[in-house]
Tab-separated table of C-alpha atoms in Angstrom:
chain	number	residue	atom	x	y	z
C	1	UNK	CA	-135.004	38.214	-206.634
C	2	UNK	CA	-133.638	40.024	-203.601
C	3	UNK	CA	-135.375	43.264	-202.673
C	4	UNK	CA	-133.605	45.622	-200.311
C	5	UNK	CA	-135.890	48.383	-199.121
C	6	UNK	CA	-134.147	50.925	-196.949
C	7	UNK	CA	-134.592	54.210	-195.176
C	8	UNK	CA	-131.211	55.745	-194.474
C	9	UNK	CA	-130.505	58.241	-191.714
C	10	UNK	CA	-132.236	61.594	-192.058
C	11	UNK	CA	-130.509	64.851	-192.870
C	12	UNK	CA	-132.106	66.213	-189.673
C	13	UNK	CA	-132.887	69.420	-191.515
C	14	UNK	CA	-136.283	70.500	-190.205
C	15	UNK	CA	-139.079	72.535	-191.739
C	16	UNK	CA	-137.984	75.380	-189.421
C	17	UNK	CA	-134.426	75.123	-190.795
C	18	UNK	CA	-135.791	75.141	-194.337
C	19	UNK	CA	-137.915	78.227	-193.621
C	20	UNK	CA	-134.983	79.930	-191.889
C	21	UNK	CA	-132.637	79.417	-194.853
C	22	UNK	CA	-134.996	79.994	-197.759
C	23	UNK	CA	-136.935	82.764	-196.028
C	24	UNK	CA	-133.554	84.502	-195.619
C	25	UNK	CA	-134.283	85.022	-191.922
C	26	UNK	CA	-130.562	84.696	-191.210
C	27	UNK	CA	-129.993	88.077	-192.896
C	28	UNK	CA	-131.664	89.915	-190.025
C	29	UNK	CA	-130.939	87.441	-187.219
C	30	UNK	CA	-128.061	88.514	-184.974
C	31	UNK	CA	-127.499	84.871	-183.928
C	32	UNK	CA	-127.716	83.651	-187.536
C	33	UNK	CA	-124.115	82.509	-187.767
C	34	UNK	CA	-124.504	79.981	-184.983
C	35	UNK	CA	-127.821	78.691	-186.332
C	36	UNK	CA	-126.337	78.201	-189.795
C	37	UNK	CA	-123.271	76.422	-188.358
C	38	UNK	CA	-125.613	74.152	-186.395
C	39	UNK	CA	-127.643	73.303	-189.517
C	40	UNK	CA	-124.537	72.475	-191.535
C	41	UNK	CA	-122.975	70.518	-188.651
C	42	UNK	CA	-126.075	68.301	-188.469
C	43	UNK	CA	-126.036	67.904	-192.236
C	44	UNK	CA	-122.340	66.890	-192.187
C	45	UNK	CA	-122.688	64.489	-189.250
C	46	UNK	CA	-125.721	62.773	-190.741
C	47	UNK	CA	-124.045	62.484	-194.149
C	48	UNK	CA	-121.277	60.559	-192.411
C	49	UNK	CA	-123.827	58.216	-190.808
C	50	UNK	CA	-125.513	57.585	-194.181
C	51	UNK	CA	-122.153	56.842	-195.791
C	52	UNK	CA	-121.510	54.101	-193.209
C	53	UNK	CA	-125.009	52.705	-193.781
C	54	UNK	CA	-124.426	52.719	-197.556
C	55	UNK	CA	-121.149	50.823	-197.073
C	56	UNK	CA	-122.970	48.172	-195.018
C	57	UNK	CA	-125.743	47.783	-197.597
C	58	UNK	CA	-123.209	47.662	-200.474
C	59	UNK	CA	-121.348	44.824	-198.713
C	60	UNK	CA	-124.623	42.928	-198.308
C	61	UNK	CA	-125.464	43.541	-201.980
C	62	UNK	CA	-122.071	42.181	-203.062
C	63	UNK	CA	-122.732	38.929	-201.181
C	64	UNK	CA	-126.153	38.303	-202.771
C	65	UNK	CA	-127.166	36.664	-206.022
C	66	UNK	CA	-127.313	39.113	-208.905
C	67	UNK	CA	-131.127	39.504	-209.323
C	68	UNK	CA	-131.720	42.480	-207.086
C	69	UNK	CA	-133.875	45.558	-206.540
C	70	UNK	CA	-132.680	48.218	-204.081
C	71	UNK	CA	-135.159	50.927	-203.241
C	72	UNK	CA	-136.117	53.440	-200.618
C	73	UNK	CA	-135.351	56.772	-199.059
C	74	UNK	CA	-131.600	57.297	-199.309
C	75	UNK	CA	-131.908	60.863	-197.923
C	76	UNK	CA	-129.127	61.870	-200.308
C	77	UNK	CA	-128.786	63.257	-203.817
C	78	UNK	CA	-127.520	61.464	-206.939
C	79	UNK	CA	-124.195	63.296	-206.493
C	80	UNK	CA	-123.587	61.843	-203.036
C	81	UNK	CA	-121.244	59.129	-201.824
C	82	UNK	CA	-124.314	57.257	-200.559
C	83	UNK	CA	-125.976	57.134	-203.989
C	84	UNK	CA	-122.750	56.320	-205.865
C	85	UNK	CA	-121.923	53.484	-203.446
C	86	UNK	CA	-125.358	51.866	-203.502
C	87	UNK	CA	-125.945	52.296	-207.246
C	88	UNK	CA	-122.606	50.771	-208.306
C	89	UNK	CA	-123.421	48.038	-210.836
C	90	UNK	CA	-127.139	48.874	-210.708
C	91	UNK	CA	-129.446	50.865	-212.984
C	92	UNK	CA	-131.388	53.837	-211.641
C	93	UNK	CA	-135.037	53.577	-212.748
C	94	UNK	CA	-135.266	57.358	-213.242
C	95	UNK	CA	-132.227	57.381	-215.515
C	96	UNK	CA	-133.625	54.407	-217.425
C	97	UNK	CA	-137.213	55.570	-217.929
C	98	UNK	CA	-137.779	58.926	-216.239
C	99	UNK	CA	-138.533	62.058	-218.217
C	100	UNK	CA	-137.565	65.640	-217.541
C	101	UNK	CA	-136.879	66.833	-214.037
C	102	UNK	CA	-137.898	64.769	-211.029
C	103	UNK	CA	-137.943	65.445	-207.300
C	104	UNK	CA	-139.228	63.198	-204.542
C	105	UNK	CA	-138.885	65.326	-201.406
C	106	UNK	CA	-141.593	67.897	-200.577
C	107	UNK	CA	-139.296	70.451	-199.066
C	108	UNK	CA	-136.088	72.314	-199.708
C	109	UNK	CA	-137.796	74.156	-202.588
C	110	UNK	CA	-138.921	70.886	-204.259
C	111	UNK	CA	-135.545	70.240	-205.845
C	112	UNK	CA	-134.276	67.011	-204.235
C	113	UNK	CA	-134.541	63.516	-205.653
C	114	UNK	CA	-133.632	61.396	-202.618
C	115	UNK	CA	-135.876	58.330	-203.118
C	116	UNK	CA	-134.675	55.694	-205.569
C	117	UNK	CA	-135.381	52.393	-207.252
C	118	UNK	CA	-132.224	50.658	-208.455
C	119	UNK	CA	-132.173	47.309	-210.227
C	120	UNK	CA	-129.732	44.759	-211.595
C	121	UNK	CA	-129.371	44.003	-215.302
C	122	UNK	CA	-131.788	41.063	-215.125
C	123	UNK	CA	-134.535	43.678	-215.281
C	124	UNK	CA	-135.649	46.387	-217.652
C	125	UNK	CA	-137.528	49.509	-216.576
C	126	UNK	CA	-140.823	49.934	-218.397
C	127	UNK	CA	-142.113	52.996	-216.538
C	128	UNK	CA	-141.013	55.511	-213.905
C	129	UNK	CA	-143.395	57.987	-212.289
C	130	UNK	CA	-143.531	60.189	-209.218
C	131	UNK	CA	-147.016	60.720	-207.799
C	132	UNK	CA	-146.891	64.452	-207.111
C	133	UNK	CA	-150.576	64.616	-206.127
C	134	UNK	CA	-150.268	61.970	-203.380
C	135	UNK	CA	-150.228	63.420	-199.895
C	136	UNK	CA	-149.022	60.602	-197.653
C	137	UNK	CA	-145.821	62.071	-196.213
C	138	UNK	CA	-143.098	64.621	-196.846
C	139	UNK	CA	-142.002	62.481	-199.823
C	140	UNK	CA	-143.748	61.803	-203.109
C	141	UNK	CA	-144.283	58.102	-203.884
C	142	UNK	CA	-142.181	56.658	-206.709
C	143	UNK	CA	-143.882	54.064	-208.925
C	144	UNK	CA	-141.702	51.897	-211.150
C	145	UNK	CA	-142.653	49.043	-213.457
C	146	UNK	CA	-139.929	46.503	-214.155
C	147	UNK	CA	-139.923	43.451	-216.368
C	148	UNK	CA	-137.511	40.629	-216.876
C	149	UNK	CA	-134.887	41.712	-219.405
C	150	UNK	CA	-134.692	39.904	-222.730
C	151	UNK	CA	-131.221	38.392	-222.797
C	152	UNK	CA	-130.154	37.197	-226.228
């Protein structure tokens, strides 16, 4: 089994940026336009860096034997190029065994699932959980139980 654990480039959106946007401070800030452009420029530039990292990891995945688990902080949503590239041919543990709504990032209004466990079809997901009470970082830990798939 090959396990690829990764931490892709950050969005570089800070807590101050988050507070600025969601606290609607830009509505009364006379320099708000420039600050918002700066936030979105960083977001765009770092998305491009993550896309290149995802391409590199996807090439490595393609060269490995099939039994594989890819996990970590992708710093991108399930709708992103990064996620689509790295999950191609893999199963997302949340989609296989998660329930309801899930987020893994403690910021940006608690709406982003950016940490993933992906696995090849040699495995089956028995359980998927996010530990919302854990306070280790700005991300919630993801706990996944996998077992060898029964192939008939």
